[in-house]
Short mmCIF file of C-alpha atoms in Angstrom, two decimals:
data_model
loop_
_atom_site.label_atom_id
_atom_site.label_comp_id
_atom_site.label_asym_id
_atom_site.label_seq_id
_atom_site.Cartn_x
_atom_site.Cartn_y
_atom_site.Cartn_z
CA UNK Z 1 0.00 -0.01 0.00
CA UNK Z 2 1.40 3.36 -0.93
CA UNK Z 3 1.97 5.76 1.87
CA UNK Z 4 1.50 9.46 1.34
CA UNK Z 5 4.68 11.42 1.99
CA UNK Z 6 4.56 12.73 5.53
CA UNK Z 7 4.57 16.49 4.98
CA UNK Z 8 3.75 18.56 8.03
CA UNK Z 9 0.41 20.33 7.43
CA UNK Z 10 1.06 23.97 8.24
CA UNK Z 11 -2.55 25.06 8.39
CA UNK Z 12 -5.86 23.44 9.16
CA UNK Z 13 -6.80 23.73 5.49
CA UNK Z 14 -3.59 21.87 4.59
CA UNK Z 15 -4.51 19.13 7.04
CA UNK Z 16 -8.00 18.79 5.57
CA UNK Z 17 -6.53 18.58 2.02
CA UNK Z 18 -4.10 15.86 3.07
CA UNK Z 19 -6.85 13.91 4.80
CA UNK Z 20 -9.06 14.05 1.73
CA UNK Z 21 -6.18 12.60 -0.27
CA UNK Z 22 -5.46 9.85 2.23
CA UNK Z 23 -9.09 8.84 2.50
CA UNK Z 24 -9.46 8.53 -1.26
CA UNK Z 25 -8.32 4.97 -0.84
CA UNK Z 26 -10.49 2.38 0.85
CA UNK Z 27 -7.93 1.35 3.41
CA UNK Z 28 -6.05 3.62 5.72
CA UNK Z 29 -2.82 3.38 7.65
CA UNK Z 30 -3.73 4.30 11.20
CA UNK Z 31 -0.22 5.38 12.15
CA UNK Z 32 0.09 7.57 9.10
CA UNK Z 33 -3.11 9.41 9.90
CA UNK Z 34 -2.20 9.75 13.56
CA UNK Z 35 1.21 11.20 12.67
CA UNK Z 36 -0.17 13.70 10.21
CA UNK Z 37 -2.90 14.89 12.55
CA UNK Z 38 -0.38 15.21 15.37
CA UNK Z 39 2.04 17.12 13.12
CA UNK Z 40 -0.40 19.97 12.58
CA UNK Z 41 0.39 22.59 15.18
CA UNK Z 42 -2.83 24.01 16.49
CA UNK Z 43 -3.45 27.63 15.59
CA UNK Z 44 -6.60 28.91 17.32
CA UNK Z 45 -7.23 31.64 14.77
CA UNK Z 46 -7.72 28.87 12.16
CA UNK Z 47 -10.35 26.92 14.06
CA UNK Z 48 -11.86 29.39 16.49
CA UNK Z 49 -14.83 29.96 14.19
CA UNK Z 50 -15.89 26.34 14.70
CA UNK Z 51 -15.44 26.36 18.44
CA UNK Z 52 -18.85 27.11 19.92
CA UNK Z 53 -18.82 26.39 23.61
CA UNK Z 54 -21.90 25.56 25.64
CA UNK Z 55 -22.14 26.41 29.30
CA UNK Z 56 -23.65 23.11 30.40
CA UNK Z 57 -22.01 20.39 28.33
CA UNK Z 58 -19.47 19.65 25.61
CA UNK Z 59 -20.42 20.45 22.00
CA UNK Z 60 -19.68 18.83 18.67
CA UNK Z 61 -19.03 21.20 15.76
CA UNK Z 62 -18.62 19.96 12.20
CA UNK Z 63 -15.50 21.20 10.43
CA UNK Z 64 -15.49 19.09 7.29
CA UNK Z 65 -17.87 16.51 5.93
CA UNK Z 66 -15.05 14.56 4.36
CA UNK Z 67 -15.86 12.66 1.23
CA UNK Z 68 -18.38 10.34 2.83
CA UNK Z 69 -15.47 8.29 4.14
CA UNK Z 70 -14.74 10.41 7.18
CA UNK Z 71 -15.85 13.49 9.04
CA UNK Z 72 -13.92 16.02 11.01
CA UNK Z 73 -15.31 17.88 13.96
CA UNK Z 74 -14.19 20.05 16.84
CA UNK Z 75 -15.41 19.26 20.34
CA UNK Z 76 -15.51 22.09 22.85
CA UNK Z 77 -15.23 21.24 26.51
CA UNK Z 78 -16.00 23.75 29.24
CA UNK Z 79 -14.51 23.44 32.71
CA UNK Z 80 -15.48 20.11 34.25
CA UNK Z 81 -17.30 18.82 31.15
CA UNK Z 82 -17.01 15.14 30.38
CA UNK Z 83 -18.47 12.48 28.15
CA UNK Z 84 -20.19 9.27 29.05
CA UNK Z 85 -18.35 5.98 28.58
CA UNK Z 86 -18.90 5.25 24.94
CA UNK Z 87 -17.95 3.05 22.01
CA UNK Z 88 -17.15 4.03 18.44
CA UNK Z 89 -19.57 1.84 16.49
CA UNK Z 90 -17.02 0.16 14.25
CA UNK Z 91 -15.26 3.41 13.36
CA UNK Z 92 -11.72 4.63 13.65
CA UNK Z 93 -11.56 7.65 15.94
CA UNK Z 94 -8.64 10.06 16.06
CA UNK Z 95 -8.68 12.75 18.74
CA UNK Z 96 -6.20 15.64 18.77
CA UNK Z 97 -5.97 18.31 21.45
CA UNK Z 98 -6.20 21.78 19.96
CA UNK Z 99 -6.29 23.63 23.27
CA UNK Z 100 -6.08 22.65 26.92
CA UNK Z 101 -5.93 19.06 28.17
CA UNK Z 102 -8.26 16.09 28.25
CA UNK Z 103 -8.25 13.00 30.43
CA UNK Z 104 -8.96 9.74 28.60
CA UNK Z 105 -10.00 6.70 30.63
CA UNK Z 106 -10.13 3.36 28.81
CA UNK Z 107 -12.61 0.67 29.85
CA UNK Z 108 -12.99 -2.98 29.01
CA UNK Z 109 -16.06 -4.05 27.07
CA UNK Z 110 -18.47 -5.44 29.65
CA UNK Z 111 -19.31 -9.11 29.28
CA UNK Z 112 -22.75 -10.55 29.83
CA UNK Z 113 -21.87 -12.01 33.19
CA UNK Z 114 -20.31 -9.05 34.95
CA UNK Z 115 -22.76 -7.24 37.26
CA UNK Z 116 -20.41 -4.78 38.84
CA UNK Z 117 -18.76 -1.55 37.81
CA UNK Z 118 -17.14 -0.95 34.46
CA UNK Z 119 -13.56 -2.23 34.48
CA UNK Z 120 -11.03 0.53 33.97
CA UNK Z 121 -8.06 -0.35 31.81
CA UNK Z 122 -5.92 2.77 31.85
CA UNK Z 123 -5.98 6.53 32.13
CA UNK Z 124 -3.90 9.29 30.63
CA UNK Z 125 -3.82 13.03 30.16
CA UNK Z 126 -3.57 14.20 26.58
CA UNK Z 127 -1.63 17.40 26.09
CA UNK Z 128 -1.96 20.08 23.47
CA UNK Z 129 -1.35 18.79 19.93
CA UNK Z 130 -1.18 15.15 20.98
CA UNK Z 131 -3.34 12.80 18.93
CA UNK Z 132 -4.96 9.70 20.41
CA UNK Z 133 -6.57 6.85 18.51
CA UNK Z 134 -9.27 4.43 19.52
CA UNK Z 135 -11.56 1.84 17.93
CA UNK Z 136 -13.91 -0.79 19.29
CA UNK Z 137 -11.26 -3.49 19.44
CA UNK Z 138 -9.24 -1.33 21.83
CA UNK Z 139 -12.18 -0.75 24.11
CA UNK Z 140 -14.51 1.93 25.35
CA UNK Z 141 -13.49 5.27 26.74
CA UNK Z 142 -14.55 8.32 28.67
CA UNK Z 143 -13.09 11.71 27.82
CA UNK Z 144 -13.15 14.55 30.34
CA UNK Z 145 -11.87 18.05 30.82
CA UNK Z 146 -10.89 17.80 34.46
CA UNK Z 147 -9.67 21.39 34.67
CA UNK Z 148 -11.70 23.85 36.74
CA UNK Z 149 -9.99 26.83 35.18
CA UNK Z 150 -9.39 26.07 31.51
CA UNK Z 151 -11.52 25.11 28.55
CA UNK Z 152 -10.41 22.49 26.08
CA UNK Z 153 -10.94 21.94 22.37
CA UNK Z 154 -10.25 18.75 20.46
CA UNK Z 155 -10.26 17.81 16.80
CA UNK Z 156 -11.94 14.49 16.03
CA UNK Z 157 -11.74 12.42 12.89
CA UNK Z 158 -14.16 9.54 12.48
CA UNK Z 159 -13.99 7.04 9.72
CA UNK Z 160 -16.61 5.97 8.72
CA UNK Z 161 -18.32 9.27 9.57
CA UNK Z 162 -19.78 9.74 13.07
CA UNK Z 163 -23.52 9.53 13.51
CA UNK Z 164 -24.15 7.99 16.86
CA UNK Z 165 -22.42 5.94 19.52
CA UNK Z 166 -23.62 3.81 22.37
CA UNK Z 167 -23.37 4.86 25.97
CA UNK Z 168 -22.41 2.58 28.81
CA UNK Z 169 -22.60 2.93 32.55
CA UNK Z 170 -21.76 0.64 35.37
CA UNK Z 171 -25.04 -1.15 34.99
CA UNK Z 172 -23.91 -1.85 31.50
CA UNK Z 173 -26.97 -3.64 30.39
CA UNK Z 174 -28.37 -0.17 29.67
CA UNK Z 175 -27.33 1.10 26.28
CA UNK Z 176 -28.45 4.36 24.83
CA UNK Z 177 -27.93 6.13 21.57
CA UNK Z 178 -26.17 9.39 22.05
CA UNK Z 179 -26.83 12.76 20.49
CA UNK Z 180 -26.36 13.51 16.84
CA UNK Z 181 -23.69 15.67 15.36
CA UNK Z 182 -24.31 19.41 15.49
CA UNK Z 183 -23.27 21.35 12.43
CA UNK Z 184 -21.94 24.88 12.55
CA UNK E 1 9.81 45.37 31.32
CA UNK E 2 7.60 48.35 30.62
CA UNK E 3 5.55 48.55 27.58
CA UNK E 4 3.97 51.58 26.00
CA UNK E 5 0.84 50.18 24.46
CA UNK E 6 -0.36 51.70 21.28
CA UNK E 7 -4.05 52.07 21.46
CA UNK E 8 -5.77 51.95 18.13
CA UNK E 9 -8.25 54.76 17.84
CA UNK E 10 -11.76 53.54 18.32
CA UNK E 11 -10.80 50.03 19.39
CA UNK E 12 -12.02 49.51 22.90
CA UNK E 13 -10.15 46.24 23.40
CA UNK E 14 -6.57 46.24 24.64
CA UNK E 15 -4.69 42.94 24.69
CA UNK E 16 -1.37 42.87 26.50
CA UNK E 17 -0.99 39.19 27.22
CA UNK E 18 2.16 37.06 27.34
CA UNK E 19 4.52 40.06 27.42
CA UNK E 20 6.38 39.34 30.65
CA UNK E 21 4.88 42.50 32.11
CA UNK E 22 5.30 43.22 35.81
CA UNK E 23 4.22 46.79 35.59
CA UNK E 24 1.77 48.81 33.52
CA UNK E 25 2.41 52.43 32.71
CA UNK E 26 -0.44 54.29 31.08
CA UNK E 27 0.96 57.83 31.55
CA UNK E 28 1.32 58.41 27.84
CA UNK E 29 -2.26 57.42 27.21
CA UNK E 30 -4.53 60.49 26.95
CA UNK E 31 -7.66 60.90 29.04
CA UNK E 32 -9.84 60.54 25.95
CA UNK E 33 -8.18 57.26 25.06
CA UNK E 34 -8.33 56.01 28.65
CA UNK E 35 -12.10 56.50 28.55
CA UNK E 36 -12.35 54.49 25.35
CA UNK E 37 -10.90 51.29 26.72
CA UNK E 38 -13.67 48.86 27.60
CA UNK E 39 -11.83 45.54 27.71
CA UNK E 40 -8.33 44.89 29.04
CA UNK E 41 -6.50 41.58 28.87
CA UNK E 42 -3.29 41.24 30.90
CA UNK E 43 -3.16 37.44 31.07
CA UNK E 44 0.00 35.35 31.31
CA UNK E 45 2.31 38.10 32.56
CA UNK E 46 4.44 38.57 35.68
CA UNK E 47 2.29 40.89 37.77
CA UNK E 48 2.77 40.37 41.49
CA UNK E 49 1.47 43.81 42.30
CA UNK E 50 -1.83 44.95 40.91
CA UNK E 51 -1.16 47.60 38.27
CA UNK E 52 -3.14 50.51 39.77
CA UNK E 53 -3.07 52.49 36.54
CA UNK E 54 -5.93 50.17 35.47
CA UNK E 55 -8.19 51.99 37.91
CA UNK E 56 -7.98 55.12 35.74
CA UNK E 57 -9.81 53.39 32.89
CA UNK E 58 -13.15 54.75 33.93
CA UNK E 59 -15.22 52.93 31.31
CA UNK E 60 -13.59 49.55 31.75
CA UNK E 61 -16.19 46.78 31.59
CA UNK E 62 -14.08 43.64 31.19
CA UNK E 63 -10.79 42.97 32.98
CA UNK E 64 -8.84 39.74 32.72
CA UNK E 65 -5.74 39.32 34.88
CA UNK E 66 -5.55 35.52 34.76
CA UNK E 67 -2.27 33.71 35.12
CA UNK E 68 -0.23 36.23 37.07
CA UNK E 69 1.12 36.29 40.65
CA UNK E 70 -1.30 38.70 42.27
CA UNK E 71 -2.03 38.50 45.99
CA UNK E 72 -4.17 41.55 46.63
CA UNK E 73 -6.83 43.66 44.95
CA UNK E 74 -6.45 47.40 45.78
CA UNK E 75 -9.16 49.66 47.25
CA UNK E 76 -9.06 51.71 44.07
CA UNK E 77 -10.63 48.86 42.12
CA UNK E 78 -13.98 50.22 43.30
CA UNK E 79 -13.37 53.25 41.10
CA UNK E 80 -14.17 51.05 38.10
CA UNK E 81 -17.85 51.82 38.31
CA UNK E 82 -18.63 50.15 34.96
CA UNK E 83 -16.75 46.93 35.55
CA UNK E 84 -19.05 44.03 34.73
CA UNK E 85 -16.66 41.14 34.28
CA UNK E 86 -13.63 40.44 36.42
CA UNK E 87 -11.52 37.38 35.63
CA UNK E 88 -8.35 36.62 37.62
CA UNK E 89 -7.86 32.86 37.39
CA UNK E 90 -4.62 31.25 38.49
CA UNK E 91 -3.25 33.93 40.77
CA UNK E 92 -2.48 33.89 44.51
CA UNK E 93 -5.64 35.51 45.84
CA UNK E 94 -7.22 34.35 49.08
CA UNK E 95 -10.11 35.46 51.28
CA UNK E 96 -8.07 38.36 52.74
CA UNK E 97 -7.11 39.81 49.37
CA UNK E 98 -10.14 41.90 48.59
CA UNK E 99 -10.90 45.42 49.89
CA UNK E 100 -13.76 46.01 52.31
CA UNK E 101 -15.99 47.84 49.87
CA UNK E 102 -15.53 45.43 46.98
CA UNK E 103 -19.10 44.30 47.60
CA UNK E 104 -20.49 47.62 46.38
CA UNK E 105 -19.28 47.04 42.83
CA UNK E 106 -21.71 46.24 40.02
CA UNK E 107 -19.85 43.19 38.84
CA UNK E 108 -22.00 40.61 37.04
CA UNK E 109 -19.42 37.95 36.36
CA UNK E 110 -16.60 37.03 38.72
CA UNK E 111 -14.13 34.26 37.95
CA UNK E 112 -11.45 33.60 40.56
CA UNK E 113 -10.87 29.93 39.89
CA UNK E 114 -7.43 28.51 40.55
CA UNK E 115 -6.59 30.72 43.52
CA UNK E 116 -6.17 30.06 47.26
CA UNK E 117 -9.56 30.89 48.78
CA UNK E 118 -10.32 28.92 51.93
CA UNK E 119 -13.69 30.55 52.28
CA UNK E 120 -15.91 32.78 50.19
CA UNK E 121 -15.21 36.38 51.32
CA UNK E 122 -18.16 38.25 52.84
CA UNK E 123 -17.69 41.04 50.30
CA UNK E 124 -18.49 38.65 47.43
CA UNK E 125 -21.85 37.91 48.98
CA UNK E 126 -22.77 41.59 48.78
CA UNK E 127 -22.33 41.78 44.99
CA UNK E 128 -26.02 42.19 44.37
CA UNK E 129 -25.73 42.25 40.57
CA UNK E 130 -23.75 39.03 40.35
CA UNK E 131 -24.99 36.60 37.72
CA UNK E 132 -22.04 34.26 37.55
CA UNK E 133 -19.55 33.25 40.23
CA UNK E 134 -16.69 30.86 39.72
CA UNK E 135 -14.40 29.75 42.52
CA UNK E 136 -13.43 26.39 41.02
CA UNK E 137 -10.10 24.89 42.02
CA UNK E 138 -9.66 26.72 45.32
CA UNK E 139 -9.56 25.45 48.91
CA UNK E 140 -13.11 26.11 50.02
CA UNK E 141 -14.31 23.90 52.88
CA UNK E 142 -17.88 25.14 52.99
CA UNK E 143 -20.50 27.36 51.41
CA UNK E 144 -21.85 30.12 53.68
CA UNK E 145 -25.60 30.37 54.20
CA UNK E 146 -25.35 34.00 53.06
CA UNK E 147 -24.89 32.68 49.54
CA UNK E 148 -28.63 33.25 49.31
CA UNK E 149 -27.98 36.99 49.18
CA UNK E 150 -26.78 36.62 45.59
CA UNK E 151 -30.36 36.46 44.46
CA UNK E 152 -29.67 37.07 40.78
CA UNK E 153 -27.09 34.33 40.52
CA UNK E 154 -27.50 32.07 37.47
CA UNK E 155 -24.20 30.25 37.47
CA UNK E 156 -22.28 28.93 40.47
CA UNK E 157 -19.10 26.97 39.83
CA UNK E 158 -17.51 25.50 42.95
CA UNK E 159 -15.94 22.35 41.48
CA UNK E 160 -12.56 21.22 42.72
CA UNK E 161 -12.70 22.37 46.33
CA UNK E 162 -13.04 20.59 49.69
CA UNK E 163 -16.71 21.23 50.34
CA UNK E 164 -18.32 18.60 52.52
CA UNK E 165 -21.84 19.92 52.89
CA UNK E 166 -24.33 22.14 51.13
CA UNK E 167 -26.34 24.68 53.11
CA UNK E 168 -30.11 24.50 52.47
CA UNK E 169 -30.01 28.29 51.91
CA UNK E 170 -28.49 27.54 48.52
CA UNK E 171 -31.99 26.58 47.48
CA UNK E 172 -33.04 30.22 47.72
CA UNK E 173 -31.10 31.08 44.56
CA UNK E 174 -34.21 30.99 42.42
CA UNK E 175 -32.44 32.09 39.24
CA UNK E 176 -29.74 29.44 39.44
CA UNK E 177 -29.41 27.52 36.17
CA UNK E 178 -26.04 25.88 36.47
CA UNK E 179 -24.66 24.48 39.71
CA UNK E 180 -21.28 22.79 39.73
CA UNK E 181 -20.13 20.94 42.83
CA UNK E 182 -18.03 18.20 41.22
CA UNK E 183 -14.71 17.10 42.71
CA UNK E 184 -15.58 17.93 46.32
CA UNK E 185 -16.38 15.84 49.43
CA UNK E 186 -20.15 16.28 49.47
CA UNK E 187 -21.87 13.51 51.41
CA UNK E 188 -25.48 14.52 51.03
CA UNK E 189 -27.73 16.84 49.13
CA UNK E 190 -30.26 18.80 51.18
CA UNK E 191 -33.77 18.01 49.94
CA UNK E 192 -34.48 21.76 49.80
CA UNK E 193 -32.42 21.89 46.60
CA UNK E 194 -35.55 20.69 44.85
CA UNK E 195 -36.68 24.32 45.10
CA UNK E 196 -34.11 25.32 42.46
CA UNK E 197 -36.77 25.40 39.80
CA UNK E 198 -34.55 27.13 37.25
CA UNK E 199 -31.80 24.54 37.47
CA UNK E 200 -30.81 23.15 34.07
CA UNK E 201 -27.55 21.47 34.91
CA UNK E 202 -26.28 19.95 38.13
CA UNK E 203 -22.73 18.65 38.34
CA UNK E 204 -22.07 16.33 41.28
CA UNK E 205 -19.48 13.91 39.95
CA UNK E 206 -16.59 12.77 42.13
CA UNK E 207 -18.08 13.36 45.57
CA UNK E 208 -19.07 11.10 48.46
CA UNK E 209 -22.76 10.68 47.76
CA UNK E 210 -24.37 7.36 48.53
CA UNK E 211 -27.91 8.41 47.61
CA UNK E 212 -29.95 11.38 46.58
CA UNK E 213 -33.02 12.79 48.29
CA UNK E 214 -36.23 11.80 46.61
CA UNK E 215 -37.14 15.49 46.25
CA UNK E 216 -34.63 15.78 43.44
CA UNK E 217 -37.31 14.31 41.16
CA UNK E 218 -39.11 17.62 41.21
CA UNK E 219 -36.32 19.41 39.33
CA UNK E 220 -38.40 19.27 36.18
CA UNK E 221 -36.18 21.39 33.98
CA UNK E 222 -32.98 19.54 34.74
CA UNK E 223 -31.23 18.43 31.54
CA UNK E 224 -27.81 17.45 32.76
CA UNK E 225 -26.96 15.57 35.91
CA UNK E 226 -23.54 14.07 36.51
CA UNK E 227 -23.11 11.56 39.29
CA UNK E 228 -20.14 9.45 38.29
CA UNK E 229 -17.43 8.83 40.84
CA UNK E 230 -19.79 8.71 43.81
CA UNK E 231 -20.14 5.64 46.02
CA UNK E 232 -23.80 5.41 45.01
CA UNK E 233 -25.57 2.40 46.27
CA UNK E 234 -25.91 0.00 43.41
CA UNK E 235 -27.51 -2.98 44.99
CA UNK E 236 -30.90 -3.05 46.61
CA UNK E 237 -30.41 -2.88 50.32
CA UNK E 238 -31.93 -5.95 51.88
CA UNK E 239 -31.02 -5.56 55.47
CA UNK E 240 -32.71 -2.48 56.78
CA UNK E 241 -32.68 -1.49 60.40
CA UNK E 242 -36.11 -1.35 61.81
CA UNK E 243 -37.25 -0.63 65.35
CA UNK E 244 -40.49 -2.57 65.90
CA UNK E 245 -43.47 -0.31 66.47
CA UNK E 246 -45.01 0.24 69.88
CA UNK E 247 -48.45 -1.08 70.81
CA UNK E 248 -49.74 2.44 70.43
CA UNK E 249 -48.46 2.61 66.91
CA UNK E 250 -49.78 -0.83 65.98
CA UNK E 251 -53.19 0.15 67.22
CA UNK E 252 -52.96 3.44 65.39
CA UNK E 253 -52.00 1.73 62.15
CA UNK E 254 -54.94 -0.61 62.38
CA UNK E 255 -57.36 2.24 62.92
CA UNK E 256 -55.99 4.27 60.02
CA UNK E 257 -55.56 1.49 57.51
CA UNK E 258 -59.05 0.16 58.11
CA UNK E 259 -60.50 3.67 58.08
CA UNK E 260 -62.15 3.23 61.42
CA UNK E 261 -63.84 6.50 62.22
CA UNK E 262 -62.91 8.30 65.40
CA UNK E 263 -64.12 11.48 67.03
CA UNK E 264 -62.88 13.66 69.86
CA UNK E 265 -65.80 12.32 71.84
CA UNK E 266 -64.45 8.78 71.42
CA UNK E 267 -60.85 9.32 72.37
CA UNK E 268 -58.69 11.57 74.52
CA UNK E 269 -57.43 14.59 72.59
CA UNK E 270 -53.84 13.43 72.60
CA UNK E 271 -54.78 10.16 70.89
CA UNK E 272 -56.87 11.98 68.29
CA UNK E 273 -53.91 14.15 67.59
CA UNK E 274 -51.67 11.13 67.35
CA UNK E 275 -53.95 9.45 64.85
CA UNK E 276 -54.05 12.59 62.73
CA UNK E 277 -50.26 12.50 62.48
CA UNK E 278 -50.11 9.28 60.54
CA UNK E 279 -47.89 9.29 57.45
CA UNK E 280 -48.96 7.42 54.40
CA UNK E 281 -46.46 4.89 53.13
CA UNK E 282 -44.91 6.27 49.90
CA UNK E 283 -45.23 2.91 48.25
CA UNK E 284 -48.26 3.56 46.02
CA UNK E 285 -49.23 -0.08 46.05
CA UNK E 286 -49.27 -0.16 49.81
CA UNK E 287 -52.17 1.23 51.76
CA UNK E 288 -50.11 1.24 54.93
CA UNK E 289 -49.41 4.09 57.31
CA UNK E 290 -46.73 4.70 59.86
CA UNK E 291 -46.24 7.03 62.80
CA UNK E 292 -42.70 7.03 64.09
CA UNK E 293 -41.61 3.62 63.15
CA UNK E 294 -40.51 3.43 59.56
CA UNK E 295 -37.74 1.98 57.54
CA UNK E 296 -35.13 4.08 55.79
CA UNK E 297 -35.01 2.66 52.38
CA UNK E 298 -33.00 3.13 49.25
CA UNK E 299 -35.19 3.03 46.22
CA UNK E 300 -33.97 2.93 42.70
CA UNK E 301 -35.77 5.35 40.46
CA UNK E 302 -35.62 5.59 36.72
CA UNK E 303 -34.73 9.13 35.97
CA UNK E 304 -34.72 9.25 32.22
CA UNK E 305 -36.25 5.95 31.33
CA UNK E 306 -32.91 4.19 31.34
CA UNK E 307 -30.77 4.94 34.35
CA UNK E 308 -31.70 4.07 37.89
CA UNK E 309 -30.64 6.30 40.73
CA UNK E 310 -30.73 5.49 44.41
CA UNK E 311 -33.14 7.76 46.21
CA UNK E 312 -33.81 7.76 49.91
CA UNK E 313 -37.30 7.46 51.31
CA UNK E 314 -39.30 5.76 54.01
CA UNK E 315 -41.49 2.69 54.02
CA UNK E 316 -43.89 1.54 56.68
CA UNK E 317 -42.05 -1.72 57.20
CA UNK E 318 -39.33 -3.93 55.70
CA UNK E 319 -42.03 -6.12 54.25
CA UNK E 320 -43.53 -3.29 52.29
CA UNK E 321 -43.20 -4.14 48.63
CA UNK E 322 -45.37 -4.81 45.64
CA UNK E 323 -47.25 -8.06 46.02
CA UNK E 324 -46.84 -8.97 42.34
CA UNK E 325 -43.09 -9.47 42.26
CA UNK E 326 -40.53 -11.17 44.45
CA UNK E 327 -37.62 -9.25 42.84
CA UNK E 328 -37.35 -5.84 44.53
CA UNK E 329 -35.41 -4.32 41.66
CA UNK E 330 -37.94 -5.05 38.96
CA UNK E 331 -40.63 -4.03 41.41
CA UNK E 332 -38.95 -0.64 41.65
CA UNK E 333 -38.91 -0.26 37.90
CA UNK E 334 -42.57 -0.98 37.46
CA UNK E 335 -43.57 1.36 40.21
CA UNK E 336 -41.45 4.29 39.33
CA UNK E 337 -41.32 4.33 35.56
CA UNK E 338 -44.90 5.43 35.28
CA UNK E 339 -44.51 8.23 37.77
CA UNK E 340 -41.36 9.80 36.29
CA UNK E 341 -41.72 10.85 32.62
CA UNK E 342 -38.86 9.57 30.51
CA UNK E 343 -38.19 12.95 28.97
CA UNK E 344 -37.69 14.67 32.26
CA UNK E 345 -34.00 14.02 32.42
CA UNK E 346 -32.11 13.70 29.20
CA UNK E 347 -28.61 12.96 30.18
CA UNK E 348 -27.22 11.40 33.31
CA UNK E 349 -23.55 10.61 33.48
CA UNK E 350 -22.89 7.77 35.85
CA UNK E 351 -20.25 5.28 36.95
#
């Protein structure tokens, strides 16, 4: 499989162009995408127009509809905002910090027999410009802005495009479809 | 390093962030220009002393001094009669830092998160125009009852402190829409909080809650409720402590549950009064009553049609349960689902 030359995308528009090119093919190289997304150095003036914060919870803001193979969105997290524990419904999910920090907690998939709490696998803090990757085979995760003083903004790439995900809690036999994507 | 800011004519916003400033000299700025400045950003500098020249900007409405080394706010700050928003996150302020008359200011939004407050200063509670108060990430151990004086308050962010209890007076903040108490040591929620009829979002994650008061169900406009990271009871409590009722109570229960009529001419006044005090068992399928002897009971209630939350209430006896099911958990579901509309709470973040 041919790999696109790793050229550092200088602007957000550059990054979007490169991603369109990469996703022309039907298969993608996860590491390649992760490296390219991480290589873009966040410049707030380039993405601020997409970053609509909500006082009460995190928001999803569409940046690019991709070519039907992926979509790109910016998530805005106010102080203390966090997500539920969720899956990625058979999609690749890349998450890059554009501003601030986010805590990612990984969980095991619950099995039919377990009646107790969700089993935590690991936890980490993602710093500005870092890019994380997750898919269903890796597990479920919760993402939170644990800061009480700073907001956070993250760039998310989903392939296939994001429409909904399932939510889990410690009584994991309850599943729920989450909200839809909000467009700018 | 001193900087002589060039103020663009007509632009009311002055941004002097990340310039390693420890001093601010506005001598060269004309009176006319000083009056023009409405917003001033001095974030991420090296101020350890408050630059008092700011107090000459008579029309200043928005001041952001976040990420400096400030320890005190001068008396002269009160000269900023038009100041509506004051942000000074991540400094070294504490409850002794603010001048006595700070409470007379017309500030609407105050953000002092990331400082060293051990208590909420009295002056803050006098800011009658305050709509939004943030003291996240400080060292607060409690919330004073006088918080109720901030009667226009819509947003109260107290996450990331060491608060162990919530005063019932908080419930008098009738305009409160957003209440954040996450990352504290709260052990219980006063039932009076159900009076916060304007509340849209309640953040309680990472505390020490084992249950919620049943009254929380009446927060009809609540859209967001976070409860993860609390030791919430997850299993139905089977062993409940129960002091057996007295003969008086047993007799009283029989009279009430069988609707035996009684009149003051039949019984001594004190017994009539006692019978009138009977409480109806909250279990809708139970026709029982209780006087003093009841069982404290954790009941799981479906909040949004999917999640079940442990709420505290009282039953007339440990045997009180629906006669149709032997499984208390499913019994809870069938009882409560019909009484709590599924759309009442849209999003609950748990576990």
